[in-house]
Amino acid sequence: MFRICARTGGLRALHGAAASRGFGTKAAAPSRLRNVVWATSVAVLGGLGYVYVTDTRAGVHKYVATPLIRLMDPEDAHNLSIWCLKHGLGPVDRTDDADVLNIELWGKQMSNPVGLAAGFDKNGEAVDGLFNLGFGAVEVGSITPHEQAGNPRPRLFRVDESRAVINRMGLNNDGAQVCGDRIKSRFWRMLAAQSRRQGETVASLAAGVNRSARADRLLGVNVSKSKASAPESYSDYVDGLNELGAYADYVVINVSCPNVKNIRAGADVAVLESTIAAVVRARNQMPDYRPPIVLKIGPDNDHDQRRLIAQLAIDYRVDGIIATNTTLSRPHGMDDPNEVALQTGGLSGEPLRKMALETTRDMYRLTKGRIPIIGCGGISTAEDALQFAKAGASMVQIYSSMTYDGPGKVCEIKDGLVDLLKGRKWSDIVGEDARS
């Protein structure tokens, strides 16, 4: 009897346990399903959020991040931007450039004609982060033979109401050797990575690749003079070319920086001629690769001065002219209620556009379209870029407009150009105004 009771009790216990397990299984299934759905939703939304935030065309950069960064001191904000781009924290242009934007410059292919002007990445620290924004060309510098601290702070100012920037940085940079080592290291590192992916030797890749280490992008290096050099001296430019030229798709001779007193080549024709002659001669003596030489001029030259500059560029076979650098003048009609424009230094941004456009048009006509002109100064929209192209610019450069609109500015201009060109190619409209 005790055995029967024990068996009966045992069966009841087993039945109860089974029922309990069955009930628990039914309750756990929806819970597990909810967890899976929740985890999947978080992963999908997180992935979409990442894709959005890291896209150059995302509005968050223009309407949230950039206004917040502008609350900072201008130079601190600039340094933060460089740090982010250097460490891969900048957004990326994931869209292939339209064929109508493709150009050829100095025998090299570019996917688009929108470049970054010198002054943003003075030391060549964030080249790839900048290319990832969508630029067809990135110009680093200006770089001097020796390290320079530049002028005392504050030395960078925003004129918000006029969307302008004033700087008196004084060519602060790490010097040609440090910058050169950085640029060289990047080049060989990029080629080594390509070699592993493609199965080709580094030597074979180096023979045919752009110095940017990207098939359709160009890396420019802007060189200038140390503050201690004599005003009439040109040796600093030659030294910069010899140190950096082998790793540049083009080398810019900065003869027009308004913030360094000993740069006379931009205003003294005799000094300019000796400088151009020395640099071109040094380039022609380079043993293997010989980069194009580009002259960067200021916006304050009158027509006669531009005519002389154009003739020198033709006579010495300069490969390009950038029009223009910043200006010490303050164009009439600037909106500046806080009188920031009273600060000394070179002015860039929208107030410079008219002067830069006029110089671009003049230099194209004076060189008869034989020398590529790079338009630079106050370009902030696709309409601006198109105007410069029609005036004679084979390529344009931007910088100050990113201060106000953020890292997506280059893609905004490219997208706008595709609409404005209406099927025509950029290269077909270069110099159109001079032909009409």
CSV table of C-alpha atoms in Angstrom, one decimal:
chain,number,residue,atom,x,y,z
A,1,MET,CA,0.0,0.0,0.0
A,2,PHE,CA,2.8,2.4,0.9
A,3,ARG,CA,4.4,1.4,-2.4
A,4,ILE,CA,1.2,2.2,-4.3
A,5,CYS,CA,0.9,5.5,-2.6
A,6,ALA,CA,4.5,6.3,-3.2
A,7,ARG,CA,4.1,5.4,-6.9
A,8,THR,CA,0.9,7.5,-7.1
A,9,GLY,CA,2.6,10.5,-5.4
A,10,GLY,CA,5.6,10.1,-7.6
A,11,LEU,CA,3.4,10.1,-10.8
A,12,ARG,CA,1.6,13.2,-9.6
A,13,ALA,CA,4.9,14.9,-8.9
A,14,LEU,CA,6.2,14.0,-12.3
A,15,HIS,CA,3.0,15.2,-13.9
A,16,GLY,CA,3.1,18.5,-12.0
A,17,ALA,CA,6.7,19.0,-13.0
A,18,ALA,CA,6.0,18.3,-16.6
A,19,ALA,CA,3.0,20.7,-16.5
A,20,SER,CA,5.2,23.3,-15.0
A,21,ARG,CA,7.8,22.8,-17.6
A,22,GLY,CA,5.2,23.0,-20.3
A,23,PHE,CA,3.8,26.2,-19.0
A,24,GLY,CA,7.3,27.7,-18.7
A,25,THR,CA,8.1,26.9,-22.3
A,26,LYS,CA,5.0,28.6,-23.6
A,27,ALA,CA,5.8,31.7,-21.6
A,28,ALA,CA,9.5,31.8,-22.6
A,29,ALA,CA,8.9,31.6,-26.3
A,30,PRO,CA,7.3,35.0,-26.7
A,31,SER,CA,10.0,36.5,-24.4
A,32,ARG,CA,12.8,35.1,-26.6
A,33,LEU,CA,11.0,36.3,-29.7
A,34,ARG,CA,10.7,39.8,-28.3
A,35,ASN,CA,14.4,39.8,-27.5
A,36,VAL,CA,15.4,38.7,-31.0
A,37,VAL,CA,13.1,41.4,-32.5
A,38,TRP,CA,14.5,44.0,-30.2
A,39,ALA,CA,18.1,43.1,-30.8
A,40,THR,CA,17.5,43.0,-34.6
A,41,SER,CA,15.8,46.4,-34.6
A,42,VAL,CA,18.6,48.0,-32.6
A,43,ALA,CA,21.2,46.5,-34.9
A,44,VAL,CA,19.4,47.7,-38.0
A,45,LEU,CA,18.7,51.1,-36.7
A,46,GLY,CA,22.2,51.4,-35.4
A,47,GLY,CA,23.6,50.4,-38.8
A,48,LEU,CA,21.3,52.9,-40.6
A,49,GLY,CA,22.3,55.6,-38.1
A,50,TYR,CA,26.0,54.8,-38.7
A,51,VAL,CA,25.6,54.9,-42.5
A,52,TYR,CA,23.7,58.2,-42.2
A,53,VAL,CA,26.0,60.0,-39.8
A,54,THR,CA,29.1,58.9,-41.7
A,55,ASP,CA,27.7,60.1,-45.0
A,56,THR,CA,29.0,63.5,-46.2
A,57,ARG,CA,25.6,64.3,-47.6
A,58,ALA,CA,23.8,63.9,-44.2
A,59,GLY,CA,22.3,67.1,-43.0
A,60,VAL,CA,23.5,66.5,-39.5
A,61,HIS,CA,26.9,67.8,-40.4
A,62,LYS,CA,25.7,71.1,-41.8
A,63,TYR,CA,22.8,71.8,-39.4
A,64,VAL,CA,24.0,70.3,-36.1
A,65,ALA,CA,27.7,69.4,-36.0
A,66,THR,CA,29.1,72.5,-37.8
A,67,PRO,CA,27.1,75.1,-35.8
A,68,LEU,CA,28.2,73.4,-32.6
A,69,ILE,CA,31.9,73.4,-33.7
A,70,ARG,CA,31.6,77.1,-34.5
A,71,LEU,CA,30.9,77.8,-30.8
A,72,MET,CA,34.5,77.0,-30.2
A,73,ASP,CA,37.5,79.3,-30.7
A,74,PRO,CA,38.2,79.2,-34.5
A,75,GLU,CA,41.7,77.8,-34.3
A,76,ASP,CA,40.7,75.1,-31.7
A,77,ALA,CA,37.8,74.2,-34.0
A,78,HIS,CA,40.1,73.9,-36.9
A,79,ASN,CA,42.5,71.7,-34.9
A,80,LEU,CA,39.6,69.5,-33.8
A,81,SER,CA,38.5,69.0,-37.4
A,82,ILE,CA,42.0,67.9,-38.4
A,83,TRP,CA,42.2,65.5,-35.5
A,84,CYS,CA,38.9,63.9,-36.4
A,85,LEU,CA,39.8,63.5,-40.1
A,86,LYS,CA,43.3,62.2,-39.2
A,87,HIS,CA,41.8,59.5,-37.1
A,88,GLY,CA,39.1,58.4,-39.5
A,89,LEU,CA,36.3,60.1,-37.7
A,90,GLY,CA,35.1,62.2,-40.7
A,91,PRO,CA,32.2,61.4,-43.0
A,92,VAL,CA,32.7,59.7,-46.3
A,93,ASP,CA,31.4,60.3,-49.9
A,94,ARG,CA,30.1,56.9,-50.9
A,95,THR,CA,28.7,58.0,-54.3
A,96,ASP,CA,30.8,57.7,-57.5
A,97,ASP,CA,31.4,61.0,-59.3
A,98,ALA,CA,29.3,61.6,-62.4
A,99,ASP,CA,31.2,61.2,-65.7
A,100,VAL,CA,30.4,64.9,-66.6
A,101,LEU,CA,32.7,66.0,-63.8
A,102,ASN,CA,35.7,63.9,-64.9
A,103,ILE,CA,38.7,65.9,-66.1
A,104,GLU,CA,42.3,65.5,-67.1
A,105,LEU,CA,44.9,67.8,-65.7
A,106,TRP,CA,48.6,67.5,-66.5
A,107,GLY,CA,48.0,64.2,-68.1
A,108,LYS,CA,46.4,62.8,-64.9
A,109,GLN,CA,42.8,61.8,-64.5
A,110,MET,CA,40.6,63.4,-61.8
A,111,SER,CA,37.1,62.2,-60.9
A,112,ASN,CA,35.9,65.7,-60.3
A,113,PRO,CA,37.3,69.3,-60.5
A,114,VAL,CA,36.6,70.4,-56.9
A,115,GLY,CA,39.8,70.6,-54.8
A,116,LEU,CA,40.7,71.7,-51.3
A,117,ALA,CA,42.9,74.8,-51.0
A,118,ALA,CA,46.1,74.9,-49.1
A,119,GLY,CA,45.9,76.1,-45.5
A,120,PHE,CA,43.4,73.6,-44.1
A,121,ASP,CA,45.8,70.7,-43.7
A,122,LYS,CA,49.1,72.5,-43.3
A,123,ASN,CA,51.1,69.5,-42.3
A,124,GLY,CA,49.7,66.7,-44.5
A,125,GLU,CA,48.2,64.9,-41.5
A,126,ALA,CA,44.7,64.2,-42.7
A,127,VAL,CA,45.1,63.6,-46.5
A,128,ASP,CA,42.9,60.4,-46.7
A,129,GLY,CA,40.2,61.8,-44.4
A,130,LEU,CA,40.0,64.8,-46.8
A,131,PHE,CA,39.9,62.6,-49.9
A,132,ASN,CA,37.1,60.6,-48.3
A,133,LEU,CA,35.0,63.8,-48.2
A,134,GLY,CA,34.9,63.7,-52.0
A,135,PHE,CA,37.6,66.1,-53.1
A,136,GLY,CA,39.2,65.6,-56.6
A,137,ALA,CA,42.4,67.1,-55.3
A,138,VAL,CA,43.8,67.9,-51.8
A,139,GLU,CA,46.5,70.5,-51.4
A,140,VAL,CA,48.6,70.5,-48.2
A,141,GLY,CA,50.7,73.3,-46.8
A,142,SER,CA,52.0,75.8,-47.0
A,143,ILE,CA,55.2,74.1,-46.0
A,144,THR,CA,58.5,75.9,-45.3
A,145,PRO,CA,62.0,74.4,-45.1
A,146,HIS,CA,62.1,74.6,-41.3
A,147,GLU,CA,59.4,74.3,-38.7
A,148,GLN,CA,57.6,77.6,-37.8
A,149,ALA,CA,55.3,78.5,-34.9
A,150,GLY,CA,53.6,81.2,-36.9
A,151,ASN,CA,52.2,84.4,-35.4
A,152,PRO,CA,50.9,84.7,-31.8
A,153,ARG,CA,47.3,83.8,-31.1
A,154,PRO,CA,44.6,84.8,-31.6
A,155,ARG,CA,45.3,84.7,-35.4
A,156,LEU,CA,42.2,83.2,-36.9
A,157,PHE,CA,38.8,85.0,-37.0
A,158,ARG,CA,35.3,84.4,-38.4
A,159,VAL,CA,33.2,87.2,-40.0
A,160,ASP,CA,30.0,85.3,-39.7
A,161,GLU,CA,27.7,87.9,-41.2
A,162,SER,CA,29.8,87.9,-44.4
A,163,ARG,CA,30.7,84.2,-44.3
A,164,ALA,CA,34.3,85.2,-44.4
A,165,VAL,CA,37.5,84.2,-42.5
A,166,ILE,CA,40.5,86.4,-41.6
A,167,ASN,CA,43.8,84.7,-40.8
A,168,ARG,CA,47.2,85.9,-39.9
A,169,MET,CA,48.6,82.4,-39.1
A,170,GLY,CA,52.1,83.2,-40.4
A,171,LEU,CA,52.7,79.9,-42.2
A,172,ASN,CA,52.9,77.8,-39.0
A,173,ASN,CA,53.9,74.2,-40.0
A,174,ASP,CA,56.1,71.3,-39.0
A,175,GLY,CA,58.8,72.0,-41.7
A,176,ALA,CA,59.7,70.2,-44.9
A,177,GLN,CA,61.5,67.2,-43.4
A,178,VAL,CA,58.7,66.2,-41.0
A,179,CYS,CA,56.0,66.9,-43.5
A,180,GLY,CA,57.9,65.1,-46.2
A,181,ASP,CA,58.4,62.0,-44.1
A,182,ARG,CA,54.7,62.0,-43.3
A,183,ILE,CA,53.7,62.3,-47.0
A,184,LYS,CA,56.3,59.7,-48.1
A,185,SER,CA,55.2,57.2,-45.4
A,186,ARG,CA,51.6,57.6,-46.4
A,187,PHE,CA,52.4,57.0,-50.1
A,188,TRP,CA,54.4,53.8,-49.5
A,189,ARG,CA,51.9,52.5,-46.9
A,190,MET,CA,49.0,53.0,-49.4
A,191,LEU,CA,51.0,51.2,-52.1
A,192,ALA,CA,51.9,48.3,-49.8
A,193,ALA,CA,48.2,47.9,-49.0
A,194,GLN,CA,47.3,48.0,-52.8
A,195,SER,CA,50.1,45.4,-53.5
A,196,ARG,CA,48.6,43.0,-51.0
A,197,ARG,CA,45.1,43.4,-52.5
A,198,GLN,CA,46.1,43.3,-56.1
A,199,GLY,CA,49.0,40.9,-56.0
A,200,GLU,CA,51.3,43.4,-57.8
A,201,THR,CA,54.7,44.5,-56.6
A,202,VAL,CA,55.0,47.9,-54.9
A,203,ALA,CA,57.6,48.9,-57.5
A,204,SER,CA,55.3,48.2,-60.4
A,205,LEU,CA,52.4,50.1,-58.7
A,206,ALA,CA,54.7,53.1,-57.9
A,207,ALA,CA,55.6,53.5,-61.6
A,208,GLY,CA,52.1,54.2,-62.7
A,209,VAL,CA,50.1,55.6,-59.8
A,210,ASN,CA,49.4,59.2,-58.9
A,211,ARG,CA,51.3,60.6,-55.9
A,212,SER,CA,48.0,60.7,-54.1
A,213,ALA,CA,48.1,56.9,-54.3
A,214,ARG,CA,44.6,57.1,-55.7
A,215,ALA,CA,43.8,56.5,-59.3
A,216,ASP,CA,41.6,59.5,-59.9
A,217,ARG,CA,42.7,62.1,-57.2
A,218,LEU,CA,45.6,64.5,-57.0
A,219,LEU,CA,47.8,65.5,-54.1
A,220,GLY,CA,49.2,69.0,-54.3
A,221,VAL,CA,52.0,70.3,-52.0
A,222,ASN,CA,52.2,74.0,-51.4
A,223,VAL,CA,55.7,75.3,-50.5
A,224,SER,CA,56.8,78.7,-49.2
A,225,LYS,CA,59.5,80.7,-47.5
A,226,SER,CA,60.7,80.7,-43.9
A,227,LYS,CA,60.2,84.0,-42.1
A,228,ALA,CA,64.0,84.3,-41.6
A,229,SER,CA,64.9,84.2,-45.3
A,230,ALA,CA,65.9,87.2,-47.3
A,231,PRO,CA,63.0,88.8,-49.3
A,232,GLU,CA,64.8,88.3,-52.6
A,233,SER,CA,65.8,84.7,-51.9
A,234,TYR,CA,64.3,81.8,-53.8
A,235,SER,CA,66.3,79.0,-52.2
A,236,ASP,CA,63.5,78.0,-49.8
A,237,TYR,CA,61.2,77.2,-52.8
A,238,VAL,CA,63.9,75.1,-54.4
A,239,ASP,CA,64.6,73.3,-51.1
A,240,GLY,CA,60.9,72.7,-50.6
A,241,LEU,CA,60.6,71.3,-54.2
A,242,ASN,CA,63.6,69.0,-53.7
A,243,GLU,CA,62.3,67.7,-50.3
A,244,LEU,CA,58.6,67.2,-51.3
A,245,GLY,CA,58.3,67.2,-55.1
A,246,ALA,CA,58.8,63.5,-55.6
A,247,TYR,CA,55.6,62.8,-53.7
A,248,ALA,CA,53.4,65.5,-55.1
A,249,ASP,CA,51.1,65.4,-58.1
A,250,TYR,CA,51.8,69.1,-58.4
A,251,VAL,CA,53.9,71.6,-56.4
A,252,VAL,CA,52.6,75.1,-55.7
A,253,ILE,CA,54.9,78.0,-55.3
A,254,ASN,CA,53.3,80.3,-52.8
A,255,VAL,CA,54.6,83.7,-53.8
A,256,SER,CA,51.5,85.7,-52.5
A,257,CYS,CA,51.0,84.9,-48.8
A,258,PRO,CA,50.0,88.3,-47.3
A,259,ASN,CA,50.9,87.4,-43.7
A,260,VAL,CA,54.6,87.0,-44.2
A,261,LYS,CA,56.6,90.2,-44.8
A,262,ASN,CA,59.6,88.7,-46.7
A,263,ILE,CA,57.6,87.2,-49.5
A,264,ARG,CA,58.2,89.8,-52.2
A,265,ALA,CA,57.9,87.7,-55.3
A,266,GLY,CA,54.2,88.4,-55.6
A,267,ALA,CA,54.7,92.1,-55.8
A,268,ASP,CA,58.3,92.4,-57.3
A,269,VAL,CA,58.5,91.2,-60.9
A,270,ALA,CA,62.3,90.8,-60.8
A,271,VAL,CA,62.1,88.6,-57.7
A,272,LEU,CA,59.2,86.7,-59.2
A,273,GLU,CA,61.1,86.0,-62.4
A,274,SER,CA,64.2,84.8,-60.5
A,275,THR,CA,62.0,82.6,-58.3
A,276,ILE,CA,60.1,81.0,-61.2
A,277,ALA,CA,63.3,80.5,-63.2
A,278,ALA,CA,65.1,78.8,-60.2
A,279,VAL,CA,62.2,76.5,-59.3
A,280,VAL,CA,61.5,75.4,-62.9
A,281,ARG,CA,65.2,74.8,-63.4
A,282,ALA,CA,65.4,72.7,-60.3
A,283,ARG,CA,62.3,70.7,-61.3
A,284,ASN,CA,63.8,70.0,-64.7
A,285,GLN,CA,66.9,68.6,-63.0
A,286,MET,CA,65.0,66.1,-60.9
A,287,PRO,CA,66.3,62.6,-61.8
A,288,ASP,CA,63.1,60.7,-62.3
A,289,TYR,CA,59.6,62.1,-61.6
A,290,ARG,CA,59.1,65.8,-62.3
A,291,PRO,CA,56.0,67.3,-60.9
A,292,PRO,CA,54.0,70.2,-62.5
A,293,ILE,CA,54.9,73.6,-61.1
A,294,VAL,CA,51.9,75.8,-60.2
A,295,LEU,CA,52.2,79.5,-59.3
A,296,LYS,CA,49.8,80.9,-56.6
A,297,ILE,CA,49.1,84.6,-57.1
A,298,GLY,CA,47.2,87.2,-55.1
A,299,PRO,CA,44.0,89.0,-55.9
A,300,ASP,CA,45.3,92.6,-55.5
A,301,ASN,CA,47.4,92.8,-58.7
A,302,ASP,CA,46.2,95.3,-61.4
A,303,HIS,CA,45.9,94.3,-65.0
A,304,ASP,CA,49.4,95.3,-66.0
A,305,GLN,CA,50.9,93.2,-63.1
A,306,ARG,CA,48.7,90.2,-64.2
A,307,ARG,CA,49.9,90.7,-67.8
A,308,LEU,CA,53.6,90.5,-66.6
A,309,ILE,CA,52.9,87.4,-64.5
A,310,ALA,CA,51.1,85.7,-67.4
A,311,GLN,CA,54.0,86.4,-69.7
A,312,LEU,CA,56.5,85.0,-67.2
A,313,ALA,CA,54.4,81.9,-66.7
A,314,ILE,CA,54.3,81.4,-70.5
A,315,ASP,CA,58.0,82.1,-71.0
A,316,TYR,CA,59.2,79.7,-68.2
A,317,ARG,CA,56.5,77.1,-69.0
A,318,VAL,CA,54.8,77.1,-65.7
A,319,ASP,CA,52.2,74.3,-65.6
A,320,GLY,CA,49.4,76.1,-63.8
A,321,ILE,CA,48.3,79.3,-61.9
A,322,ILE,CA,46.1,79.4,-58.8
A,323,ALA,CA,43.9,82.5,-58.7
A,324,THR,CA,43.9,83.6,-55.9
A,325,ASN,CA,45.4,83.8,-52.4
A,326,THR,CA,43.7,85.8,-49.6
A,327,THR,CA,43.6,89.6,-49.7
A,328,LEU,CA,44.6,92.3,-47.2
A,329,SER,CA,41.9,94.6,-48.6
A,330,ARG,CA,38.4,94.6,-47.2
A,331,PRO,CA,35.9,94.7,-50.1
A,332,HIS,CA,33.2,97.4,-49.9
A,333,GLY,CA,29.9,96.3,-48.5
A,334,MET,CA,31.0,93.6,-46.1
A,335,ASP,CA,28.5,92.9,-43.4
A,336,ASP,CA,30.5,93.2,-40.2
A,337,PRO,CA,28.5,94.7,-37.3
A,338,ASN,CA,31.1,93.4,-34.8
A,339,GLU,CA,34.0,94.9,-36.7
A,340,VAL,CA,35.9,91.7,-36.9
A,341,ALA,CA,37.2,92.8,-40.3
A,342,LEU,CA,39.4,95.4,-38.5
A,343,GLN,CA,41.7,92.5,-37.6
A,344,THR,CA,44.8,92.4,-39.7
A,345,GLY,CA,45.3,89.4,-41.9
A,346,GLY,CA,44.3,87.8,-45.2
A,347,LEU,CA,40.6,87.8,-46.0
A,348,SER,CA,39.0,84.7,-47.6
A,349,GLY,CA,35.4,83.6,-48.1
A,350,GLU,CA,32.5,85.1,-50.0
A,351,PRO,CA,33.7,88.8,-50.1
A,352,LEU,CA,36.8,87.6,-52.0
A,353,ARG,CA,34.8,85.9,-54.8
A,354,LYS,CA,34.5,88.9,-57.2
A,355,MET,CA,38.2,89.6,-57.0
A,356,ALA,CA,39.2,86.0,-57.5
A,357,LEU,CA,36.7,85.5,-60.4
A,358,GLU,CA,38.1,88.7,-62.1
A,359,THR,CA,41.6,87.5,-61.7
A,360,THR,CA,40.8,84.0,-63.0
A,361,ARG,CA,39.1,85.5,-66.1
A,362,ASP,CA,42.0,87.8,-66.7
A,363,MET,CA,44.7,85.2,-66.3
A,364,TYR,CA,42.9,82.8,-68.7
A,365,ARG,CA,42.7,85.4,-71.4
A,366,LEU,CA,46.2,86.7,-70.8
A,367,THR,CA,47.6,83.1,-71.1
A,368,LYS,CA,45.3,82.4,-74.1
A,369,GLY,CA,44.1,79.3,-72.4
A,370,ARG,CA,47.5,77.7,-72.7
A,371,ILE,CA,48.1,77.3,-68.9
A,372,PRO,CA,45.5,75.6,-66.6
A,373,ILE,CA,44.0,78.1,-64.2
A,374,ILE,CA,42.8,76.9,-60.7
A,375,GLY,CA,40.0,79.2,-59.4
A,376,CYS,CA,40.1,79.8,-55.7
A,377,GLY,CA,38.4,82.4,-53.5
A,378,GLY,CA,34.9,82.7,-52.2
A,379,ILE,CA,33.5,79.6,-53.9
A,380,SER,CA,30.6,78.3,-51.9
A,381,THR,CA,28.0,77.0,-54.3
A,382,ALA,CA,27.7,75.1,-57.6
A,383,GLU,CA,26.8,78.3,-59.3
A,384,ASP,CA,30.0,79.9,-58.1
A,385,ALA,CA,32.1,77.0,-59.4
A,386,LEU,CA,30.4,77.1,-62.8
A,387,GLN,CA,31.1,80.8,-63.1
A,388,PHE,CA,34.8,80.1,-62.4
A,389,ALA,CA,34.8,77.4,-65.0
A,390,LYS,CA,33.3,79.6,-67.7
A,391,ALA,CA,35.8,82.3,-66.7
A,392,GLY,CA,38.6,79.8,-67.4
A,393,ALA,CA,39.2,77.6,-64.3
A,394,SER,CA,40.1,74.0,-65.2
A,395,MET,CA,39.7,73.3,-61.5
A,396,VAL,CA,38.4,75.1,-58.4
A,397,GLN,CA,39.3,75.0,-54.8
A,398,ILE,CA,37.3,75.6,-51.7
A,399,TYR,CA,38.1,76.1,-48.0
A,400,SER,CA,36.3,78.9,-46.1
A,401,SER,CA,32.8,77.7,-47.1
A,402,MET,CA,33.4,74.5,-45.1
A,403,THR,CA,33.7,76.7,-42.0
A,404,TYR,CA,30.1,77.6,-42.4
A,405,ASP,CA,28.5,74.6,-44.1
A,406,GLY,CA,30.6,71.7,-42.9
A,407,PRO,CA,32.4,68.7,-44.6
A,408,GLY,CA,29.5,68.0,-46.9
A,409,LYS,CA,30.2,71.2,-48.9
A,410,VAL,CA,32.2,69.5,-51.6
A,411,CYS,CA,29.5,67.0,-52.3
A,412,GLU,CA,26.9,69.7,-52.3
A,413,ILE,CA,28.8,71.6,-55.0
A,414,LYS,CA,29.4,68.4,-57.0
A,415,ASP,CA,25.7,67.4,-57.0
A,416,GLY,CA,24.7,71.0,-57.9
A,417,LEU,CA,27.2,71.0,-60.8
A,418,VAL,CA,25.7,67.8,-62.3
A,419,ASP,CA,22.3,69.5,-62.3
A,420,LEU,CA,23.6,72.7,-63.8
A,421,LEU,CA,25.7,71.1,-66.5
A,422,LYS,CA,22.6,69.3,-67.9
A,423,GLY,CA,24.6,66.6,-69.6
A,424,ARG,CA,27.5,68.8,-70.7
A,425,LYS,CA,31.0,68.1,-69.5
A,426,TRP,CA,32.9,70.4,-67.1
A,427,SER,CA,35.9,70.4,-69.5
A,428,ASP,CA,33.6,71.6,-72.3
A,429,ILE,CA,32.7,74.8,-70.5
A,430,VAL,CA,36.1,75.9,-69.3
A,431,GLY,CA,36.8,79.3,-70.7
A,432,GLU,CA,33.4,79.6,-72.4
A,433,ASP,CA,33.2,83.3,-71.5
A,434,ALA,CA,36.4,84.1,-73.3
A,435,ARG,CA,35.1,82.3,-76.4
A,436,SER,CA,31.8,84.1,-76.6
